[in-house]
XYZ file of C-alpha atoms in Angstrom:
702
model
C 8.832 37.299 16.419
C 6.900 34.232 17.575
C 3.195 33.768 18.063
C 0.992 30.776 18.837
C -2.499 30.508 17.416
C -4.872 27.842 18.712
C -8.282 27.127 17.288
C -10.747 24.291 16.795
C -12.726 23.364 13.681
C -13.348 19.675 14.298
C -9.677 19.492 15.232
C -7.052 21.120 17.423
C -4.394 23.130 15.610
C -1.400 24.887 17.109
C 0.840 27.022 14.903
C 4.182 28.582 15.774
C 5.651 30.976 13.214
C 9.140 32.462 13.191
C 11.280 34.183 10.556
C 15.044 34.620 10.544
C 17.411 36.409 8.200
C 19.669 34.663 5.721
C 22.784 36.059 7.337
C 22.085 34.044 10.494
C 21.081 30.812 8.725
C 24.349 29.068 7.919
C 22.775 25.884 9.280
C 19.036 25.606 9.727
C 17.819 22.935 12.157
C 14.300 21.578 12.657
C 13.673 19.343 15.675
C 10.831 16.908 16.304
C 8.244 17.867 18.936
C 9.876 15.692 21.602
C 13.332 16.878 20.486
C 14.985 13.535 19.710
C 14.953 13.723 15.910
C 16.719 16.613 14.174
C 17.011 17.563 10.495
C 19.626 20.063 9.314
C 19.779 22.073 6.082
C 22.846 23.988 4.992
C 24.703 25.218 1.952
C 28.031 23.405 1.674
C 31.376 24.872 0.614
C 30.526 24.217 -3.047
C 27.287 26.185 -2.811
C 25.029 23.075 -2.903
C 21.922 22.767 -0.764
C 22.264 19.721 1.497
C 20.482 18.123 4.410
C 21.290 15.590 7.134
C 19.487 14.035 10.098
C 20.198 12.556 13.514
C 18.239 10.873 16.311
C 19.387 11.421 19.880
C 22.769 12.424 18.481
C 23.017 9.262 16.387
C 23.403 9.903 12.621
C 20.408 8.856 10.547
C 21.482 10.465 7.272
C 24.835 12.025 6.461
C 25.147 15.177 4.375
C 22.989 14.563 1.307
C 22.639 16.963 -1.645
C 19.330 18.085 -3.138
C 18.789 19.366 -6.663
C 16.947 19.206 -9.976
C 17.716 19.272 -13.675
C 15.234 20.902 -16.038
C 15.646 21.282 -19.777
C 15.934 25.055 -19.339
C 17.613 24.964 -15.899
C 20.053 22.056 -15.879
C 21.760 22.613 -12.495
C 19.214 23.797 -9.943
C 20.606 23.404 -6.430
C 24.302 23.894 -7.265
C 24.659 27.588 -6.278
C 22.169 28.340 -3.537
C 21.578 31.172 -1.099
C 19.191 30.961 1.875
C 17.090 34.130 1.794
C 15.045 33.492 4.921
C 13.505 30.719 6.990
C 10.145 30.263 8.653
C 9.041 27.857 11.351
C 5.730 26.656 12.699
C 4.322 23.863 14.850
C 1.113 22.033 14.005
C -0.705 19.843 16.516
C -4.039 18.670 15.125
C -6.440 15.826 15.690
C -8.591 14.592 12.812
C -11.063 11.779 12.400
C -10.825 9.517 9.341
C -13.938 7.911 7.883
C -12.268 4.506 8.340
C -8.831 3.207 9.155
C -6.523 1.509 11.597
C -7.476 4.145 14.170
C -10.615 6.204 14.582
C -8.542 9.261 15.511
C -5.282 10.519 14.040
C -2.874 12.989 15.621
C -0.824 15.110 13.233
C 1.928 16.707 15.346
C 5.056 18.142 13.721
C 7.498 21.022 13.600
C 7.904 22.550 10.153
C 10.691 24.611 8.691
C 10.553 26.413 5.345
C 13.680 27.566 3.546
C 13.233 30.357 1.003
C 16.081 29.941 -1.472
C 17.612 31.541 -4.510
C 19.606 29.572 -7.024
C 22.005 32.239 -8.281
C 23.316 29.996 -11.058
C 19.871 29.499 -12.614
C 18.382 32.783 -11.322
C 15.359 31.069 -9.717
C 13.647 31.440 -6.351
C 12.193 28.355 -4.717
C 11.276 26.855 -1.374
C 12.029 23.644 0.525
C 9.573 22.669 3.263
C 10.502 20.094 5.909
C 8.215 18.561 8.535
C 9.751 16.687 11.450
C 7.650 14.235 13.450
C 8.716 12.164 16.415
C 8.727 9.101 14.126
C 10.269 10.542 10.978
C 10.558 13.511 8.665
C 9.588 14.602 5.188
C 10.543 17.385 2.786
C 9.347 18.705 -0.540
C 10.355 21.406 -3.035
C 8.090 24.102 -4.481
C 9.065 26.413 -7.366
C 6.486 29.183 -7.842
C 5.685 30.794 -11.202
C 8.233 33.507 -11.993
C 10.039 35.102 -14.886
C 11.850 32.345 -16.739
C 9.866 29.536 -15.104
C 6.403 28.782 -16.472
C 5.997 25.525 -18.341
C 8.703 23.034 -17.368
C 10.186 19.671 -18.270
C 12.043 17.944 -15.458
C 14.847 15.663 -16.587
C 16.134 14.507 -13.184
C 15.473 14.889 -9.490
C 18.718 14.510 -7.569
C 17.516 13.819 -4.040
C 20.126 11.805 -2.142
C 19.881 9.626 0.971
C 23.399 9.105 2.359
C 23.427 6.475 5.092
C 26.207 6.325 7.691
C 26.575 2.555 7.281
C 25.733 -0.224 4.835
C 22.402 -1.067 6.459
C 20.486 -4.285 5.973
C 17.695 -3.457 3.499
C 14.460 -5.147 2.409
C 13.587 -4.142 -1.155
C 12.022 -5.114 -4.466
C 13.436 -4.365 -7.905
C 12.336 -1.076 -9.455
C 10.294 -2.591 -12.248
C 8.348 0.407 -13.592
C 5.213 -1.636 -14.274
C 4.734 -3.783 -11.174
C 5.286 -4.099 -7.440
C 4.322 -7.792 -7.516
C 7.679 -9.147 -6.370
C 9.253 -11.116 -3.534
C 11.426 -8.961 -1.268
C 15.192 -9.321 -1.166
C 17.290 -8.676 1.944
C 20.771 -7.339 1.178
C 23.079 -4.515 2.255
C 22.169 -1.137 0.785
C 25.138 -1.348 -1.591
C 23.615 -4.453 -3.216
C 20.254 -2.854 -4.000
C 19.454 -3.332 -7.686
C 22.492 -5.508 -8.277
C 20.968 -8.928 -7.643
C 17.962 -10.861 -8.883
C 15.858 -12.663 -6.311
C 15.623 -16.280 -7.552
C 11.982 -16.342 -6.419
C 11.180 -13.619 -8.975
C 11.844 -15.385 -12.301
C 8.880 -13.608 -13.871
C 10.293 -10.109 -13.314
C 14.044 -9.997 -13.801
C 16.374 -7.117 -14.587
C 15.272 -7.073 -18.194
C 11.662 -6.168 -17.467
C 10.435 -2.674 -18.475
C 13.696 -0.935 -17.646
C 15.224 0.611 -20.725
C 18.888 1.362 -20.066
C 18.302 3.092 -16.724
C 20.316 1.995 -13.667
C 18.690 -0.681 -11.549
C 17.494 0.006 -8.039
C 14.400 -0.488 -5.930
C 10.835 0.645 -5.556
C 9.655 2.258 -2.348
C 8.923 1.746 0.485
C 12.353 0.284 1.205
C 12.933 -0.699 4.840
C 16.273 -0.875 6.658
C 17.705 -2.100 9.943
C 20.855 -0.468 11.309
C 23.564 -2.094 13.410
C 22.691 0.382 16.161
C 19.106 -0.795 16.501
C 17.244 1.796 14.437
C 14.731 0.996 11.726
C 14.268 3.241 8.697
C 11.895 3.341 5.734
C 12.189 5.572 2.657
C 9.033 6.356 0.684
C 7.003 9.306 -0.580
C 3.689 10.959 0.320
C 1.064 12.915 -1.619
C 2.152 11.727 -5.067
C 0.158 14.053 -7.343
C 0.834 14.837 -11.023
C 4.416 13.645 -10.702
C 6.381 10.534 -11.641
C 6.767 7.709 -9.160
C 10.113 7.763 -7.350
C 12.452 4.776 -7.382
C 15.864 4.659 -5.725
C 19.249 3.713 -7.207
C 22.779 3.716 -5.843
C 24.469 7.085 -6.216
C 27.766 5.268 -6.791
C 29.096 1.737 -6.500
C 31.066 2.092 -3.278
C 29.002 4.002 -0.715
C 25.599 3.288 0.883
C 23.933 6.305 -0.718
C 20.698 6.116 -2.654
C 19.355 8.781 -4.979
C 15.992 9.325 -6.606
C 15.287 8.038 -10.092
C 11.922 8.992 -11.560
C 9.923 6.835 -13.971
C 10.094 8.507 -17.416
C 7.785 9.459 -20.251
C 8.618 7.780 -23.604
C 10.833 10.742 -24.580
C 12.857 10.581 -21.355
C 11.240 13.567 -19.643
C 10.356 12.698 -16.050
C 7.780 15.364 -15.156
C 6.153 18.037 -17.304
C 3.646 20.729 -16.482
C 3.020 24.369 -15.648
C 4.349 26.217 -12.617
C 4.083 25.955 -9.717
C 6.354 22.925 -9.675
C 5.655 20.836 -6.550
C 7.280 17.546 -5.617
C 5.680 14.890 -3.466
C 6.963 14.632 0.085
C 10.170 12.594 0.333
C 9.722 10.618 3.557
C 12.101 9.007 6.043
C 10.447 7.044 8.832
C 12.589 6.368 11.908
C 11.771 3.992 14.768
C 13.461 2.010 17.525
C 11.552 -1.139 16.526
C 10.127 -2.469 13.269
C 6.683 -2.246 14.841
C 7.215 1.483 15.270
C 7.367 1.848 11.493
C 4.088 -0.042 11.099
C 2.334 2.072 13.740
C 3.347 5.379 12.151
C 0.692 7.588 10.536
C 3.200 10.008 9.027
C 2.536 9.092 5.373
C -1.197 9.584 5.850
C -0.791 12.822 7.813
C 1.343 14.419 5.102
C -1.636 14.468 2.759
C -4.247 17.215 2.559
C -7.585 16.897 4.386
C -10.650 15.383 2.747
C -11.597 17.240 -0.448
C -14.795 15.327 -1.084
C -18.224 16.648 -0.243
C -20.504 13.636 -0.238
C -19.051 10.667 1.670
C -22.133 8.644 2.680
C -21.287 5.888 0.175
C -17.800 5.327 1.631
C -17.863 2.326 3.934
C -15.514 -0.528 4.805
C -16.632 -3.881 3.399
C -15.979 -7.574 3.907
C -16.492 -9.493 0.677
C -16.695 -12.804 -1.074
C -15.692 -12.899 -4.711
C -16.197 -14.640 -8.033
C -12.446 -14.494 -8.443
C -10.363 -17.341 -7.004
C -11.976 -19.978 -9.229
C -10.628 -18.137 -12.295
C -7.109 -18.031 -10.914
C -7.322 -21.768 -10.288
C -8.501 -22.197 -13.875
C -11.649 -23.983 -12.737
C -13.692 -21.146 -14.259
C -12.900 -18.399 -16.758
C -13.377 -14.636 -17.031
C -14.719 -15.002 -20.570
C -17.158 -17.526 -22.031
C -14.614 -19.701 -23.791
C -14.689 -23.401 -22.949
C -18.078 -23.354 -21.249
C -16.554 -22.542 -17.850
C -17.696 -18.908 -17.443
C -17.640 -17.882 -13.783
C -19.762 -14.722 -13.744
C -23.107 -16.268 -14.599
C -26.313 -15.061 -12.992
C -26.840 -18.450 -11.379
C -23.313 -18.673 -9.946
C -23.281 -15.104 -8.645
C -26.628 -15.656 -6.900
C -25.018 -18.607 -5.115
C -22.260 -16.326 -3.816
C -24.793 -13.670 -2.815
C -26.855 -16.216 -0.880
C -23.760 -17.428 0.962
C -22.662 -13.857 1.718
C -26.101 -12.946 3.078
C -26.242 -16.068 5.251
C -22.850 -15.324 6.794
C -22.952 -11.575 7.351
C -20.709 -10.456 4.486
C -21.253 -7.010 2.979
C -20.705 -7.696 -0.683
C -19.696 -9.949 -3.557
C -17.027 -8.954 -6.079
C -17.818 -10.159 -9.598
C -15.079 -10.302 -12.224
C -15.636 -11.245 -15.857
C -19.286 -10.217 -16.260
C -18.617 -7.797 -19.139
C -17.792 -8.730 -22.712
C -14.356 -8.416 -24.278
C -12.168 -10.709 -22.195
C -11.351 -12.839 -25.238
C -9.581 -9.831 -26.784
C -7.324 -9.124 -23.813
C -3.817 -8.093 -24.956
C -4.989 -8.222 -28.588
C -7.015 -5.065 -29.202
C -9.201 -2.482 -27.476
C -12.420 -4.469 -27.424
C -13.006 -4.518 -23.687
C -16.602 -3.424 -23.252
C -17.154 -2.069 -19.756
C -20.946 -1.871 -19.940
C -22.247 -4.841 -21.955
C -22.846 -8.055 -19.967
C -22.180 -11.509 -21.332
C -25.426 -13.187 -22.396
C -25.469 -15.394 -19.283
C -25.256 -12.459 -16.832
C -28.151 -10.168 -15.904
C -26.543 -7.054 -14.392
C -29.732 -5.268 -13.386
C -31.361 -8.453 -12.129
C -28.370 -9.522 -10.059
C -27.874 -6.105 -8.427
C -31.571 -6.053 -7.505
C -31.277 -9.588 -6.117
C -28.263 -8.561 -4.033
C -30.138 -5.569 -2.588
C -33.027 -7.809 -1.568
C -30.542 -9.979 0.314
C -28.832 -7.008 1.997
C -25.657 -7.594 0.016
C -23.949 -5.260 -2.448
C -22.530 -6.218 -5.822
C -18.951 -4.922 -6.131
C -18.135 -3.988 -9.720
C -15.018 -4.633 -11.750
C -13.275 -2.603 -14.447
C -10.300 -4.445 -15.921
C -8.518 -2.331 -18.527
C -5.826 -4.726 -19.725
C -3.645 -1.616 -19.928
C -5.843 -0.085 -22.680
C -5.830 3.361 -21.100
C -7.064 5.638 -23.878
C -9.921 3.280 -24.692
C -10.801 2.991 -21.005
C -10.817 6.754 -20.460
C -13.229 7.163 -23.384
C -15.614 4.682 -21.745
C -14.981 5.529 -18.082
C -17.933 7.861 -17.546
C -20.512 5.585 -19.236
C -19.225 2.635 -17.187
C -19.512 4.577 -13.917
C -22.891 5.958 -14.991
C -24.161 2.414 -15.373
C -22.761 1.267 -12.044
C -24.310 4.275 -10.318
C -27.669 3.618 -11.969
C -27.839 0.002 -10.746
C -26.693 0.946 -7.233
C -23.074 -0.235 -7.244
C -21.000 1.934 -4.868
C -17.684 0.048 -4.906
C -15.527 -0.895 -7.901
C -12.271 -2.788 -8.326
C -10.103 -1.569 -11.189
C -7.342 -3.506 -12.918
C -4.355 -2.666 -15.143
C -2.777 -6.047 -15.822
C -0.279 -6.129 -18.687
C 1.675 -3.462 -20.521
C 0.295 0.056 -20.703
C -0.972 1.232 -24.044
C 0.018 3.503 -25.720
C 3.442 1.829 -25.779
C 6.249 3.610 -23.955
C 4.156 4.650 -20.969
C 4.677 2.892 -17.650
C 2.302 2.111 -14.791
C 4.399 4.273 -12.462
C 5.078 7.302 -14.678
C 3.427 10.725 -14.511
C 1.014 9.960 -17.369
C -0.454 7.043 -15.432
C -0.366 8.886 -12.097
C -2.658 11.419 -13.753
C -4.891 8.628 -15.007
C -5.221 6.891 -11.643
C -6.203 10.189 -10.026
C -8.700 10.917 -12.805
C -10.430 7.601 -12.102
C -10.608 8.325 -8.357
C -12.050 11.800 -8.914
C -14.577 10.600 -11.489
C -15.601 7.732 -9.232
C -16.203 10.207 -6.403
C -18.521 12.214 -8.647
C -20.543 9.017 -9.120
C -20.563 8.048 -5.438
C -18.235 5.082 -5.988
C -15.192 3.844 -4.047
C -12.094 2.383 -5.715
C -9.946 -0.678 -5.045
C -7.116 -0.370 -7.591
C -5.095 -3.363 -8.761
C -1.837 -2.986 -10.701
C -1.861 0.561 -9.246
C 0.520 3.359 -8.619
C 1.930 3.005 -5.096
C -0.090 4.236 -2.132
C 1.198 7.534 -0.754
C -1.633 8.372 1.644
C -4.066 10.109 -0.708
C -6.982 8.300 0.968
C -6.943 11.160 3.480
C -7.721 13.607 0.661
C -9.826 11.232 -1.449
C -11.284 8.741 1.045
C -13.101 6.933 -1.772
C -9.626 5.619 -2.795
C -10.001 2.932 -0.150
C -7.434 0.250 -0.893
C -5.172 -1.110 -3.605
C -3.056 -4.075 -4.539
C 0.517 -3.059 -5.436
C 1.898 -6.272 -3.948
C 2.563 -9.857 -4.955
C -0.745 -11.134 -3.653
C -2.660 -14.351 -3.148
C -3.205 -15.174 -6.833
C 0.509 -15.869 -7.307
C 0.015 -19.035 -5.250
C -2.352 -20.361 -7.908
C -0.159 -20.096 -10.984
C 3.480 -19.832 -9.885
C 5.803 -21.393 -7.357
C 3.918 -19.275 -4.842
C 4.801 -16.870 -2.065
C 7.182 -18.140 0.639
C 6.075 -17.883 4.294
C 8.272 -14.883 5.023
C 6.639 -12.893 2.201
C 3.596 -11.800 4.202
C 5.847 -11.026 7.174
C 8.020 -8.817 4.995
C 5.193 -6.957 3.274
C 3.806 -5.934 6.668
C 7.075 -4.042 7.242
C 7.540 -2.768 3.668
C 4.578 -2.431 1.285
C 2.236 -2.190 4.277
C 3.887 1.053 5.411
C 2.477 2.782 2.318
C -1.161 2.117 3.171
C -4.048 -0.370 2.865
C -3.243 -3.542 0.966
C -5.683 -5.827 -0.850
C -3.762 -9.085 -0.459
C -6.993 -11.174 -0.585
C -6.277 -13.665 2.236
C -8.438 -16.474 3.570
C -7.749 -19.590 1.482
C -8.749 -22.762 3.371
C -8.040 -25.296 0.604
C -4.295 -24.808 0.989
C -3.160 -27.465 -1.511
C -6.159 -27.073 -3.890
C -7.197 -30.628 -3.042
C -10.880 -29.792 -3.309
C -10.472 -28.302 -6.778
C -9.421 -31.692 -8.124
C -9.474 -32.160 -11.883
C -10.882 -28.659 -12.386
C -7.472 -27.140 -11.566
C -5.937 -25.957 -14.839
C -2.612 -24.295 -14.038
C 0.501 -26.470 -13.887
C 3.986 -25.039 -13.728
C 7.497 -26.221 -14.372
C 9.548 -25.497 -11.256
C 13.163 -26.659 -11.196
C 12.411 -28.803 -14.237
C 9.457 -30.601 -12.673
C 5.821 -30.050 -13.540
C 3.817 -29.241 -10.436
C 0.588 -27.528 -9.503
C 0.441 -24.450 -7.307
C -0.367 -24.314 -3.609
C -0.089 -21.986 -0.640
C 2.967 -22.029 1.610
C 0.880 -21.366 4.688
C -1.089 -23.041 7.418
C -4.824 -22.521 7.692
C -4.481 -20.612 10.977
C -2.117 -18.222 9.246
C -4.799 -17.437 6.657
C -7.062 -16.263 9.479
C -4.291 -14.200 11.080
C -3.674 -12.281 7.838
C -7.045 -10.543 8.242
C -5.561 -8.793 11.285
C -1.912 -8.491 10.244
C -2.491 -6.965 6.777
C -4.779 -3.945 6.988
C -7.378 -3.157 4.345
C -10.807 -1.532 4.774
C -12.007 -3.814 1.972
C -11.124 -7.432 2.734
C -12.145 -10.345 0.556
C -12.347 -13.838 2.002
C -11.010 -15.215 -1.223
C -11.706 -18.960 -1.179
C -14.707 -20.687 -2.743
C -17.915 -20.792 -0.665
C -17.897 -24.600 -0.662
C -14.518 -24.559 1.120
C -16.002 -22.387 3.873
C -19.365 -24.116 4.215
C -19.579 -25.871 7.576
C -15.920 -25.195 8.440
C -15.509 -24.297 12.152
C -12.622 -21.911 11.439
C -14.846 -19.855 9.131
C -16.416 -18.343 12.253
C -13.355 -16.109 12.637
C -13.913 -14.666 9.155
C -17.558 -14.038 10.042
C -16.535 -12.187 13.201
C -13.413 -10.220 12.283
C -14.114 -6.535 11.456
C -12.424 -4.529 8.700
C -12.574 -1.122 10.404
C -10.693 -0.362 13.611
C -10.584 2.051 16.520
C -7.053 1.215 17.644
C -4.149 -0.797 16.222
C -0.705 -1.756 17.473
C 2.235 -4.100 16.964
C 2.996 -6.315 19.976
C 6.185 -7.811 18.581
C 7.961 -8.212 15.282
C 11.225 -8.899 13.528
C 11.931 -8.114 9.893
C 11.941 -11.281 7.821
C 10.857 -13.475 10.723
C 7.547 -12.714 12.449
C 4.971 -10.110 13.456
C 2.122 -9.939 15.992
C -0.594 -7.272 15.561
C -3.633 -6.327 17.679
C -6.629 -4.254 16.600
C -9.709 -3.019 18.466
C -13.299 -2.556 17.299
C -16.191 -1.538 19.579
C -14.438 -2.834 22.683
C -13.440 -6.208 21.210
C -9.841 -6.984 20.324
C -8.397 -9.184 17.605
C -4.850 -10.519 17.509
C -3.037 -11.923 14.488
C 0.501 -13.300 14.433
C 2.448 -15.003 11.638
C 5.942 -16.443 11.263
C 8.309 -17.367 8.463
C 9.319 -20.962 7.691
C 10.548 -21.418 11.270
C 8.414 -22.536 14.214
C 8.540 -20.222 17.205
C 6.613 -19.277 20.331
C 6.050 -15.588 20.987
C 5.262 -14.226 24.430
C 3.190 -11.041 24.185
C 1.750 -8.682 26.817
C -2.010 -8.291 27.242
C -1.909 -4.726 28.544
C -3.918 -3.546 25.524
C -7.064 -5.029 27.121
C -9.247 -2.836 29.369
C -8.070 -3.569 32.905
C -10.659 -5.373 35.011
C -12.811 -6.264 31.984
C -13.787 -9.872 31.382
C -13.234 -11.269 27.887
C -14.230 -14.435 26.109
C -11.092 -15.557 24.296
C -11.428 -17.696 21.158
C -8.099 -18.891 19.771
C -7.587 -20.340 16.290
C -4.099 -21.818 16.241
C -1.846 -24.301 14.488
C -2.159 -27.865 15.735
C 0.920 -29.277 17.439
C 1.834 -31.207 14.275
C 0.961 -28.442 11.797
C 3.509 -27.511 9.141
C 3.007 -25.318 6.093
C 4.428 -27.966 3.737
C 3.451 -31.318 5.266
C 0.324 -30.669 7.370
C -0.993 -27.187 6.541
C -4.675 -27.594 7.442
C -4.166 -28.938 10.983
C -5.576 -26.414 13.446
C -7.198 -26.185 16.872
C -9.848 -23.893 18.361
C -9.721 -23.108 22.086
C -12.192 -21.062 24.133
C -11.654 -19.618 27.582
C -12.336 -16.496 29.657
C -9.968 -14.078 31.320
C -10.069 -10.873 33.328
C -7.708 -8.255 31.949
C -4.967 -7.450 34.429
C -5.119 -10.823 36.141
C -3.438 -12.447 33.133
C -0.424 -10.368 32.122
C 0.797 -12.132 29.011
C 0.058 -14.897 26.541
C 2.137 -17.402 24.620
C 1.552 -17.660 20.876
C 2.752 -21.006 19.441
C 3.411 -20.727 15.698
C 4.094 -23.722 13.458
C 6.519 -23.434 10.526
C 4.799 -21.111 8.062
C 2.013 -20.767 10.590
C -0.009 -18.246 12.487
C -2.551 -17.631 15.189
C -5.767 -15.607 15.277
C -7.480 -14.646 18.544
C -10.735 -12.902 19.306
C -11.037 -11.157 22.702
C -14.771 -10.486 23.007
C -15.673 -8.085 25.803
C -18.320 -9.511 28.167
């Protein structure tokens, strides 16, 4: 029997429900709404539950087994019967508080398999949603006789690829995602060290577990498809990494980050996994444009949301990474002084910025990594918290707070509520958290279930105080900002600061993260450095590094125009123009950072190639902004202008690399051009990109 129910409660929802008997369900297929993508579930000849997928008849995943191992139920998924199946279609429109689009469409066909594992005598359910741009599945085991409290030892979800695809991945270090991406065949994932990642090699936080990769991992097939494997709605579960199922075939399987005793997930029934996601597109830009990860999460659970707003910031931050100033008071170079922060606030107010992030205002930085003496509420003697927040309000600027834990989780949780109480009392509505270093107590990892619980606790407690969160050293983004929109952005990437105190990020890094880490959600990369070679820092620069046996200071591997373009290419609803105010003062290119929004009505990818280049456009209140970046190679892209409103006149301001610009030899050479055009009369535009360069364009509607 089939019925369709349509209703509207601030959205449009269509549901199609069907039930079939087990006797007819030897192979259960779920198709995408347009019918091109199909996912199949069946029980193989050995009694195992398996799945596979195809797109327009082309294999996406070969037969891949699913299963779990619990302490009390070691072989779940080995002897399975399909009891019944149910189907429905959902077609809803919802409106996020902020994002890359002001409207999201959540359109999928869903199939549910009600199963019985006869070997373990357990009933459970697998739910699969198939979108036009990918699919996702999760497992739910309800409370029942013999299954109450549980300890999961392994999740055996496999992804069997039909060929040895080209993959972009980072090593599955269980404490960090701050790595340069490698590009290898699938069968080489976890087997090689990227030479640009000397700080995080195979030996880092791994135990004796097999090596693999973190997610998202992005792939290009020989047949012109693009895939990305990730997860959605990670809640009270361990983060999923991927390892090779064997040495000879391009098959990956899940490997969960453990507790100290080796258990992966523990809790009380019902047992519910996150969604295991497979995005599928005919272009790399199609992966970037997908909203599937976000849509797989539950709707907003928060009541009050008036404090949640996108923000463009300055920050007392970069000077510390350069070593010109310090987080603590040692050496007489403290950055977060009342006088210095007022200078930032004045500059922010004069240039239309929403806030100023202040790191290092609270006592305890001298004890970092040594003990639990971080004090999250007591200012250093040269910082007046109440006075500076009042001063910021008078200027129409907000102070953005900071809570660095140094990995001292138990101590931080004891002091979390008082710290948020204080921020709420002085009117701070946005806080950046940090978890640099090893997690304490020892044996816990940033990406394990214990820390997943902690990160969520902070988000929920912050919501109770009317505070948004920007998490650094976080658990990966899996779209929970739909459910908890105060979880606005996070790091989880090798960001700008690595250019200050290492050999830096190569030009292709920001291209790659747009197609990998960026698929997970908003990314606080902190772009916008104008002093590319730190020339203006002079003798104040403190960090020198030995690279290939030679002592050298850090620098960016980027042109100045590229730094502007990153504000469009890398999405975050909280963006910090990260350079020092004196490097922006009077600089003509700073006008783009004044103008560029951080919240968007529409977004799209005009062109892109994994590892090489990407061009992104975004719209806000009728104006459009374009950002394009390239790797170490110069190139000229030709992009269509059909995103503009036909017949509308636009003032076009272009910030581009000068003809002799080069990220190594002439990084600050740029040119600003202004012209007008009528959309439709000009069909396309050329985008010249210098080596390591970029271009940023404002199309202002007239």
